[in-house]
PDB file of C-alpha atoms in Angstrom:
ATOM      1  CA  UNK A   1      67.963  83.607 200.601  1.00 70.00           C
ATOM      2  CA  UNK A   2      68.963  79.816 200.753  1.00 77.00           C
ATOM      3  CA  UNK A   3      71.732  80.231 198.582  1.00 87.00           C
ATOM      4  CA  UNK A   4      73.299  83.250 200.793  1.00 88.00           C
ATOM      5  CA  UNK A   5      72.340  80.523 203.657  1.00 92.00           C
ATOM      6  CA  UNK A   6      73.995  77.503 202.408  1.00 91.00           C
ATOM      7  CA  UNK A   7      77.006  79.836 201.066  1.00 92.00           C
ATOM      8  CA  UNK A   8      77.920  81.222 204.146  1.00 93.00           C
ATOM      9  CA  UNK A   9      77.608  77.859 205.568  1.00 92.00           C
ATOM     10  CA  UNK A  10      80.439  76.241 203.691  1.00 92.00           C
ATOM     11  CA  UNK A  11      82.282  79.401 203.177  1.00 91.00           C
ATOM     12  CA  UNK A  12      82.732  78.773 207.554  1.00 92.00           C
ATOM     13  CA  UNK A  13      84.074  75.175 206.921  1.00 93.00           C
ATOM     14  CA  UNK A  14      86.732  76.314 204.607  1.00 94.00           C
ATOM     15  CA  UNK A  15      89.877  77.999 204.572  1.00 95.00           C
ATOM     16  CA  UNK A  16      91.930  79.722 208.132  1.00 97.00           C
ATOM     17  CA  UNK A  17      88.134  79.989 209.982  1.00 97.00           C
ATOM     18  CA  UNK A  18      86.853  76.287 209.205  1.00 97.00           C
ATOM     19  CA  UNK A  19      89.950  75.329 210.688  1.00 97.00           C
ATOM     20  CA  UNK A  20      89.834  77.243 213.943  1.00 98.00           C
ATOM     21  CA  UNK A  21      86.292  76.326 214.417  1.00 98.00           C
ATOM     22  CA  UNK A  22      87.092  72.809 214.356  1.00 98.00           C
ATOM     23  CA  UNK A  23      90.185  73.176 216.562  1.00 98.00           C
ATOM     24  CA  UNK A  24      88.271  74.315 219.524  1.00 98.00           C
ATOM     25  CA  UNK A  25      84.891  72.621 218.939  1.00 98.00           C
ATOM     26  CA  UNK A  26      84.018  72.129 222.365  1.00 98.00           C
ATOM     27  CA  UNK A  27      84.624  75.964 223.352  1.00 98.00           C
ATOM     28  CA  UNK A  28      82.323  76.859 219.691  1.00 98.00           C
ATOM     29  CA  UNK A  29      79.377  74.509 220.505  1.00 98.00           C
ATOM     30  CA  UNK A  30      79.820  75.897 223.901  1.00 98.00           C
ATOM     31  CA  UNK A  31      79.346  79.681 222.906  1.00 98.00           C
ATOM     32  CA  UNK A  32      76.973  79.075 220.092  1.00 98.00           C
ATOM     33  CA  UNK A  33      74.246  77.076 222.079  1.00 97.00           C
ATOM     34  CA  UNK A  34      74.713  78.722 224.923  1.00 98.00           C
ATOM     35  CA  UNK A  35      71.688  78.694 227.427  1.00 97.00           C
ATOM     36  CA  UNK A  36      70.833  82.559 226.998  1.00 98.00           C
ATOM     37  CA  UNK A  37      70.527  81.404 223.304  1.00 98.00           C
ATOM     38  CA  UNK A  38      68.222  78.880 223.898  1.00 97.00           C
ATOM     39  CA  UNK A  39      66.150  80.839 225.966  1.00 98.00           C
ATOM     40  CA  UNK A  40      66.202  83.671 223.308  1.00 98.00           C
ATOM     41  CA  UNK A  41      65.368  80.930 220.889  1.00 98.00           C
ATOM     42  CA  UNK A  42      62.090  80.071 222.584  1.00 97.00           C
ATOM     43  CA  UNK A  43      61.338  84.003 223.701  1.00 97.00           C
ATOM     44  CA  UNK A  44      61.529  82.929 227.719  1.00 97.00           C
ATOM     45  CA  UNK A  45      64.715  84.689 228.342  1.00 97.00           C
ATOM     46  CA  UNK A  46      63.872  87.480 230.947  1.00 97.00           C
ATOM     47  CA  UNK A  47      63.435  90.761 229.591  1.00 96.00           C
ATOM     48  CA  UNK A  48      65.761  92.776 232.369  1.00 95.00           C
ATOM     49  CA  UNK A  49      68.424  90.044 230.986  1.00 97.00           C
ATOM     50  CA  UNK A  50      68.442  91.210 227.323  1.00 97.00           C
ATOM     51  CA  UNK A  51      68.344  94.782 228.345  1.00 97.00           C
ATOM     52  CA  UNK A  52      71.695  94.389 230.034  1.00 96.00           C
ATOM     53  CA  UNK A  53      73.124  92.816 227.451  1.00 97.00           C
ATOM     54  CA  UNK A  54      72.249  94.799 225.183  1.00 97.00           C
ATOM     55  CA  UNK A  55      74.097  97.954 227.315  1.00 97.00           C
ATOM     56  CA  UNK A  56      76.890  95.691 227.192  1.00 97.00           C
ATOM     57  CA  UNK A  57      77.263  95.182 223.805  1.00 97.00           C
ATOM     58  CA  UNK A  58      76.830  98.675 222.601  1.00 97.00           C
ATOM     59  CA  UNK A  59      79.900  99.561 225.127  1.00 97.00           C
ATOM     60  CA  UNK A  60      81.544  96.331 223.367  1.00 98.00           C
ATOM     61  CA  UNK A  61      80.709  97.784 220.064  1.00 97.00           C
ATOM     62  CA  UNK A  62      82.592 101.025 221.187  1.00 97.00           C
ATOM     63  CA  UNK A  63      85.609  98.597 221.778  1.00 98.00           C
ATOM     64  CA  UNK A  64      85.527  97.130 218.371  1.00 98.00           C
ATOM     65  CA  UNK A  65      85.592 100.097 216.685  1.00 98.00           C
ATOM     66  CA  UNK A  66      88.653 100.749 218.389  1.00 98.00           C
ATOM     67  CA  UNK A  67      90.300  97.761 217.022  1.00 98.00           C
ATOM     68  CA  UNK A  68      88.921  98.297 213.812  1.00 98.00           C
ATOM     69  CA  UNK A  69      90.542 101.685 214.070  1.00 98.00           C
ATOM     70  CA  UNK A  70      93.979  99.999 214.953  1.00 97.00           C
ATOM     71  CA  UNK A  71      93.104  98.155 212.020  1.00 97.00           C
ATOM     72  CA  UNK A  72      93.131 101.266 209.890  1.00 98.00           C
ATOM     73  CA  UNK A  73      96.690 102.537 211.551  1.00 97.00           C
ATOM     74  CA  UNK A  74      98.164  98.682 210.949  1.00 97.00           C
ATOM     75  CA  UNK A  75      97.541  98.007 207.322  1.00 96.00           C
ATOM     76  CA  UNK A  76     100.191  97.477 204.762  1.00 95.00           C
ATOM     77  CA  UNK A  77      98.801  98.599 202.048  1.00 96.00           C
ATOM     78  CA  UNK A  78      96.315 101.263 200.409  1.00 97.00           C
ATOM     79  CA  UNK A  79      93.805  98.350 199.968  1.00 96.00           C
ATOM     80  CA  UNK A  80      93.887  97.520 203.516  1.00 97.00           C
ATOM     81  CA  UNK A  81      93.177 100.861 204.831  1.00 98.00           C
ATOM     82  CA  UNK A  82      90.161 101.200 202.693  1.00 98.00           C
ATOM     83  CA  UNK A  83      88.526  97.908 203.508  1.00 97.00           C
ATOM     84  CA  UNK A  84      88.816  98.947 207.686  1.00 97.00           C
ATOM     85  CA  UNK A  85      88.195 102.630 207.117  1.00 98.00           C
ATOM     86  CA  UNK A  86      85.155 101.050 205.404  1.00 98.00           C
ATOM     87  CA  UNK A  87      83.909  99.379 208.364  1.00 97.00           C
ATOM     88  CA  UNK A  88      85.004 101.407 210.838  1.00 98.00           C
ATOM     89  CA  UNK A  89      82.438 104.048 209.149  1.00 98.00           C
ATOM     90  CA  UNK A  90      80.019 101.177 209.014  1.00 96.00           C
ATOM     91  CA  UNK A  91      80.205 100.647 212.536  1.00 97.00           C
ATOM     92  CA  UNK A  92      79.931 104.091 213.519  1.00 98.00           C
ATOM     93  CA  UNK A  93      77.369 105.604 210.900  1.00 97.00           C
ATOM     94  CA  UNK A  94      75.511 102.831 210.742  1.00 96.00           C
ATOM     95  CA  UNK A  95      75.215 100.032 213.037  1.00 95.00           C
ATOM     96  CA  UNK A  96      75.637 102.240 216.372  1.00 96.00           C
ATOM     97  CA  UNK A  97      73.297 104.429 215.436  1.00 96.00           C
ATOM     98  CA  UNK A  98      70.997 101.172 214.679  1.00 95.00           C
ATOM     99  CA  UNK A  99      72.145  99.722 218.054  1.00 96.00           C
ATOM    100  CA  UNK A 100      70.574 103.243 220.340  1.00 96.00           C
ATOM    101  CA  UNK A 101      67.346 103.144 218.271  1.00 96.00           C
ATOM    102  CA  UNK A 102      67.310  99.287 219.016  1.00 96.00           C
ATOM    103  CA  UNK A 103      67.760 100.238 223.194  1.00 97.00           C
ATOM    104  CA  UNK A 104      65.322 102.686 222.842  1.00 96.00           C
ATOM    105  CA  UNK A 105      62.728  99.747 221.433  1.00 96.00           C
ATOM    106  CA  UNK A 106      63.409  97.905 224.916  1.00 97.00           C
ATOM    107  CA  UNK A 107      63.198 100.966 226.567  1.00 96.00           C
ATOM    108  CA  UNK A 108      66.411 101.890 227.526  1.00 96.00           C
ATOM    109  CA  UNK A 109      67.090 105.865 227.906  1.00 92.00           C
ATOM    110  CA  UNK A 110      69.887 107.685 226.040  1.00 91.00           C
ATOM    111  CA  UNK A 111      70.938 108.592 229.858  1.00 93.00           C
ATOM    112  CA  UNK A 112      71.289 105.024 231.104  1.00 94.00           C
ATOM    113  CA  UNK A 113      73.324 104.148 227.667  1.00 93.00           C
ATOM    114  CA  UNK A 114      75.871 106.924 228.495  1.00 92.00           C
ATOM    115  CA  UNK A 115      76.256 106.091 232.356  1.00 94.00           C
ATOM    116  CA  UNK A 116      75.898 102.242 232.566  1.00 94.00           C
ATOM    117  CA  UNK A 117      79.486 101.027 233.125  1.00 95.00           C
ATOM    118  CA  UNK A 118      81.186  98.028 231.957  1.00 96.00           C
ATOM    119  CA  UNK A 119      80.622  94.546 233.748  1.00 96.00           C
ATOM    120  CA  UNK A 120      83.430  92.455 234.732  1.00 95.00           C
ATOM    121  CA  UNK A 121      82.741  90.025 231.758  1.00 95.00           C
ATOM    122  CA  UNK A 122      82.798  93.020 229.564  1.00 97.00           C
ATOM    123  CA  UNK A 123      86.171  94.295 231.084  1.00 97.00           C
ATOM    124  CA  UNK A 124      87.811  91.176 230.534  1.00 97.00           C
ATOM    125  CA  UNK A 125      87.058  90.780 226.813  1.00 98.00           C
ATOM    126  CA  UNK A 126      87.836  94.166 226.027  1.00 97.00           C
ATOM    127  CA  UNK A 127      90.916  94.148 227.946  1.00 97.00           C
ATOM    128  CA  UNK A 128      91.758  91.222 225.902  1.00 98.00           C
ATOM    129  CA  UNK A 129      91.270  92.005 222.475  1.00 98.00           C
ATOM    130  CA  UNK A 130      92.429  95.430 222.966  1.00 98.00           C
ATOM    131  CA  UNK A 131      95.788  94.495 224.043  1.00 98.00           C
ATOM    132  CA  UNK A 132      96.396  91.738 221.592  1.00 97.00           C
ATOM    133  CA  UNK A 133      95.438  93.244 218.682  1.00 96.00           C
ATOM    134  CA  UNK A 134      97.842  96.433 219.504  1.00 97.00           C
ATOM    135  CA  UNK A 135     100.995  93.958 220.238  1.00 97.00           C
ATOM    136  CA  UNK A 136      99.735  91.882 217.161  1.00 96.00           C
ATOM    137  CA  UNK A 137      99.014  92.392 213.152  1.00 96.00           C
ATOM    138  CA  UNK A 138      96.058  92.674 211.179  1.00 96.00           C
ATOM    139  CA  UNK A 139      95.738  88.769 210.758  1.00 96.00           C
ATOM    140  CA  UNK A 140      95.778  88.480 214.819  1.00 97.00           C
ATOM    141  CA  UNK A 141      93.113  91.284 214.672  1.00 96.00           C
ATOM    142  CA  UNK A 142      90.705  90.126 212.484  1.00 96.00           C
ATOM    143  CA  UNK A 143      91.590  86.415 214.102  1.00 98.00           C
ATOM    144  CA  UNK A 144      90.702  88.568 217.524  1.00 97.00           C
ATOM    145  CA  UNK A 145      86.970  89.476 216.145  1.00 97.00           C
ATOM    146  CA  UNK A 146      86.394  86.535 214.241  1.00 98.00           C
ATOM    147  CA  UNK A 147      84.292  84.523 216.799  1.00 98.00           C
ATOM    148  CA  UNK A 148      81.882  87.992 217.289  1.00 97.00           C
ATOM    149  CA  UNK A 149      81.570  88.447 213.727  1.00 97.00           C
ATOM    150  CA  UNK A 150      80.908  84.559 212.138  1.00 97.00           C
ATOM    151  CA  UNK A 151      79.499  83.730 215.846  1.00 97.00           C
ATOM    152  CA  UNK A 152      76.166  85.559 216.055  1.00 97.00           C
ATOM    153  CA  UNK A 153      75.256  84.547 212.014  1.00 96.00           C
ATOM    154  CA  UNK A 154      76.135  80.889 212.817  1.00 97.00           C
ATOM    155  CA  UNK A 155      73.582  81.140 215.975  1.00 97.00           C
ATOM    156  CA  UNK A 156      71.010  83.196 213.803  1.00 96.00           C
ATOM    157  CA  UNK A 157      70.958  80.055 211.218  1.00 96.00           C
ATOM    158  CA  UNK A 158      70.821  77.684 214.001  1.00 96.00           C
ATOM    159  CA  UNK A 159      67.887  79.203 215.577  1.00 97.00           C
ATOM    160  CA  UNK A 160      65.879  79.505 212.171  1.00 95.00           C
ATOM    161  CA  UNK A 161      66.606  76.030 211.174  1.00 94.00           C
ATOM    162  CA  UNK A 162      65.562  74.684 214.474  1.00 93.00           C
ATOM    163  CA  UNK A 163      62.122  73.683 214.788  1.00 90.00           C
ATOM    164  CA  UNK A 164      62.244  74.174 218.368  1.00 91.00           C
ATOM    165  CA  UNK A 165      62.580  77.831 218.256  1.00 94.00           C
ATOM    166  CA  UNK A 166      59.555  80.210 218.934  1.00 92.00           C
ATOM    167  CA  UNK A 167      58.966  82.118 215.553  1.00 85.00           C
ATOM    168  CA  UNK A 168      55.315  83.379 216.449  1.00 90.00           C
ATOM    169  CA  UNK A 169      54.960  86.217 219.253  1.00 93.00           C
ATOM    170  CA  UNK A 170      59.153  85.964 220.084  1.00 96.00           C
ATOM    171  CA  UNK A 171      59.828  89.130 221.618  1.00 97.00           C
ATOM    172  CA  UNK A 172      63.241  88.866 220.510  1.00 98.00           C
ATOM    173  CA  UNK A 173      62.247  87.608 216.795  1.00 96.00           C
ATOM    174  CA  UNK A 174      64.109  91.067 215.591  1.00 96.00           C
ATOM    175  CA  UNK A 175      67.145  90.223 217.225  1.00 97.00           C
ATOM    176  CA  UNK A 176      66.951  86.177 215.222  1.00 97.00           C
ATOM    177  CA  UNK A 177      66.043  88.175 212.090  1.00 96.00           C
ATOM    178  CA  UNK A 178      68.927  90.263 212.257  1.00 96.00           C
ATOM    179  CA  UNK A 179      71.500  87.818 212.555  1.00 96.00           C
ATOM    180  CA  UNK A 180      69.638  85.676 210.524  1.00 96.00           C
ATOM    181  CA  UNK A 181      69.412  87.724 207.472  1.00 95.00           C
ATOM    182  CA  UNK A 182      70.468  88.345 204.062  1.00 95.00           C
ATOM    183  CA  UNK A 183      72.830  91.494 204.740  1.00 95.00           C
ATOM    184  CA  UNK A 184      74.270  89.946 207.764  1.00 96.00           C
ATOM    185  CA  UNK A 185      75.099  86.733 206.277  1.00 96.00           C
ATOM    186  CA  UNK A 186      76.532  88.734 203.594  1.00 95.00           C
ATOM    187  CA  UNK A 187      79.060  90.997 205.886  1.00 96.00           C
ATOM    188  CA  UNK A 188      80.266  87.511 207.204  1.00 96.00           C
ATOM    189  CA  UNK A 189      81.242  86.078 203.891  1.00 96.00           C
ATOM    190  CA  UNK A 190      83.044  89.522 203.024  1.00 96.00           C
ATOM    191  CA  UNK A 191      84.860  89.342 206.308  1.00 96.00           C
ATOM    192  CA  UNK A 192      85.742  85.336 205.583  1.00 96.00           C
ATOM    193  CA  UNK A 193      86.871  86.172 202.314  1.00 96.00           C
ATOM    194  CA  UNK A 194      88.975  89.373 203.499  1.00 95.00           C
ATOM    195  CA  UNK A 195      90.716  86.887 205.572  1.00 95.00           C
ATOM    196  CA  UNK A 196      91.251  84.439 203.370  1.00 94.00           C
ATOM    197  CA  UNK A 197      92.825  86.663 201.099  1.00 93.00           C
ATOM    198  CA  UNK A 198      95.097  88.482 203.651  1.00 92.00           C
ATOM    199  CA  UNK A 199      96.286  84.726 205.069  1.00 92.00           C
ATOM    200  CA  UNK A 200      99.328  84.423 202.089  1.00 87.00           C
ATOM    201  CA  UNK A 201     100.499  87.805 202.933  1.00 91.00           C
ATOM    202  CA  UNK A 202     100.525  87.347 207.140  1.00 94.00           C
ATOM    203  CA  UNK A 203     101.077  84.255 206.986  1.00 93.00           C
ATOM    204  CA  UNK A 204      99.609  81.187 209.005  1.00 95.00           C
ATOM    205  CA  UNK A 205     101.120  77.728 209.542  1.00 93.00           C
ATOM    206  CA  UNK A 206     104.334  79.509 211.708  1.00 95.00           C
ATOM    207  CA  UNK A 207     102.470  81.299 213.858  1.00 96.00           C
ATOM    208  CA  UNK A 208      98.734  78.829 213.790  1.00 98.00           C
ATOM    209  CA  UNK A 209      98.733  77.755 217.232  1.00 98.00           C
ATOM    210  CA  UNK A 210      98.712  81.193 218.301  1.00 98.00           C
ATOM    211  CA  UNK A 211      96.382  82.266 216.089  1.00 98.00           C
ATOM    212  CA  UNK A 212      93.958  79.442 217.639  1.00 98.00           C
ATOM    213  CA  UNK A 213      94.591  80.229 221.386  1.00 98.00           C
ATOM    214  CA  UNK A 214      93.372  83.922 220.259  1.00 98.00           C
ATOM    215  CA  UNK A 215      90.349  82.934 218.762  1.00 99.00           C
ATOM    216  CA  UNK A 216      89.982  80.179 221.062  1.00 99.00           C
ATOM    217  CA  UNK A 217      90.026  83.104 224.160  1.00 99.00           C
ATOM    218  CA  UNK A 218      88.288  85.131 222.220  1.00 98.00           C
ATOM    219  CA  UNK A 219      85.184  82.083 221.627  1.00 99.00           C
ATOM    220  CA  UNK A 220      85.573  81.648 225.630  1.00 98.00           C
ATOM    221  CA  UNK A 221      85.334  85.286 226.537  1.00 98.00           C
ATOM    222  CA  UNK A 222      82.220  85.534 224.295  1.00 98.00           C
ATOM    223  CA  UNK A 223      80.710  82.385 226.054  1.00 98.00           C
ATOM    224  CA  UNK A 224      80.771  84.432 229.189  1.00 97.00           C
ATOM    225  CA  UNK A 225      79.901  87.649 227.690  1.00 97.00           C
ATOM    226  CA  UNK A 226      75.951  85.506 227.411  1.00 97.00           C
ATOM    227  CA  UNK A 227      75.657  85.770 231.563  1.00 95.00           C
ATOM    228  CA  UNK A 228      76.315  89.242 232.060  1.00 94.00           C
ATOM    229  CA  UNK A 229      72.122  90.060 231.916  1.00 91.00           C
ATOM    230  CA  UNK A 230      71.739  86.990 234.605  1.00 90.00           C
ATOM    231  CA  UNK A 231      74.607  88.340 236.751  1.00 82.00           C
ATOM    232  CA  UNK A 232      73.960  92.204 236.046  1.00 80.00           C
ATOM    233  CA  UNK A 233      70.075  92.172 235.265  1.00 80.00           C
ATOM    234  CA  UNK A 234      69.029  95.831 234.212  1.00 79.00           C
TER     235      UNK A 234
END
């Protein structure tokens, strides 16, 4: 485990990502020590809070199969297509299904799943990546998704590694293990290195600085996505 650890580690200070992480620092530290992550971190943060985020995030994870499905429509090649078809069917056989059962552990109703609508903060950073990745190509999409995807593994490390954080009795321990896990950690270094790869083919250094005020929106819009339990509690 401390190899996949210390591997996805520098694998996020390298390449495209490294670069975009650095390039809006303030806006990264920002969203990944955010104070609904602290409180997570020491198992204080209300429980009504977590239940409406979690509402919220299944309805974002509705979203982001739709861009993965763009994905799918947008690739060049035969490769392409299978690597998003792959985890579009991921996402949809797999970690939504995971994501109900999950609710249903807080107890959250099938019912309220399918009527809670979206909050504002959801609205906006749906709205956003929806609309920029269907004017944009699959590097701007994956760019898009990046700071969800490397985002929550980077805060599952940090909490793990910080001797701060409540690992006896956390109600939200499940949620730290997740993120901080093997498989996780894993999905992140297959999406780094998809992105690597794709980087010569897109190409970057014409087009970087909007490439960073995407992910840089995208890192911001996340930030705010953390309050949406405080300012919508369940």
């Amino acid at each position: 485990m401390s190899n996949v650890i210390k591997s996805t580690r520098s694998l996020l200070d390298q390449g495209l990502i490294g670069r975009l992480r650095r390039d809006c620092q303030a806006d990264w530290t920002q969203f990944t020590n955010h104070r609904f992550i602290k409180e997570l971190a020491l198992g204080t943060l209300p429980k009504n809070e977590f239940q409406q985020y979690l509402l919220q995030d299944y309805l974002y994870l509705l979203d982001f199969c739709r861009v993965e499905a763009l994905a799918v429509y947008k690739s060049r090649s035969f490769e392409e297509m299978q690597y998003f078809s792959s985890v579009l069917h991921d996402l949809l056989h797999v970690e939504l299904p995971l994501h109900i059962s999950y609710c249903r552990e807080w107890g959250i109703q099938q019912e309220i799943i399918d009527n809670t609508p979206k909050t504002l903060e959801l609205l906006a950073y749906s709205q956003y990546i929806l609309s920029k990745a269907m004017q944009g190509d699959l590097l701007d999409l994956i760019v898009l998704l990046m700071p969800c995807v490397i985002g929550y593994g980077e805060i599952g490390l940090n909490i793990i590694s910080d001797s701060e954080s409540k690992t006896q009795n956390n109600p939200y321990q499940s949620w730290i293990d997740m993120y901080s896990g093997k498989e996780y950690l894993e999905i992140i270094q297959k999406t780094v290195t998809f992105l690597e790869k794709i980087c010569t083919k897109y190409g970057v250094e014409q087009r970087y600085l909007n490439l960073l005020e995407q992910f840089q929106t995208s890192v911001r819009l996340e930030t705010a996505f953390w309050d949406v339990g405080r300012a919508n509690p369940l």
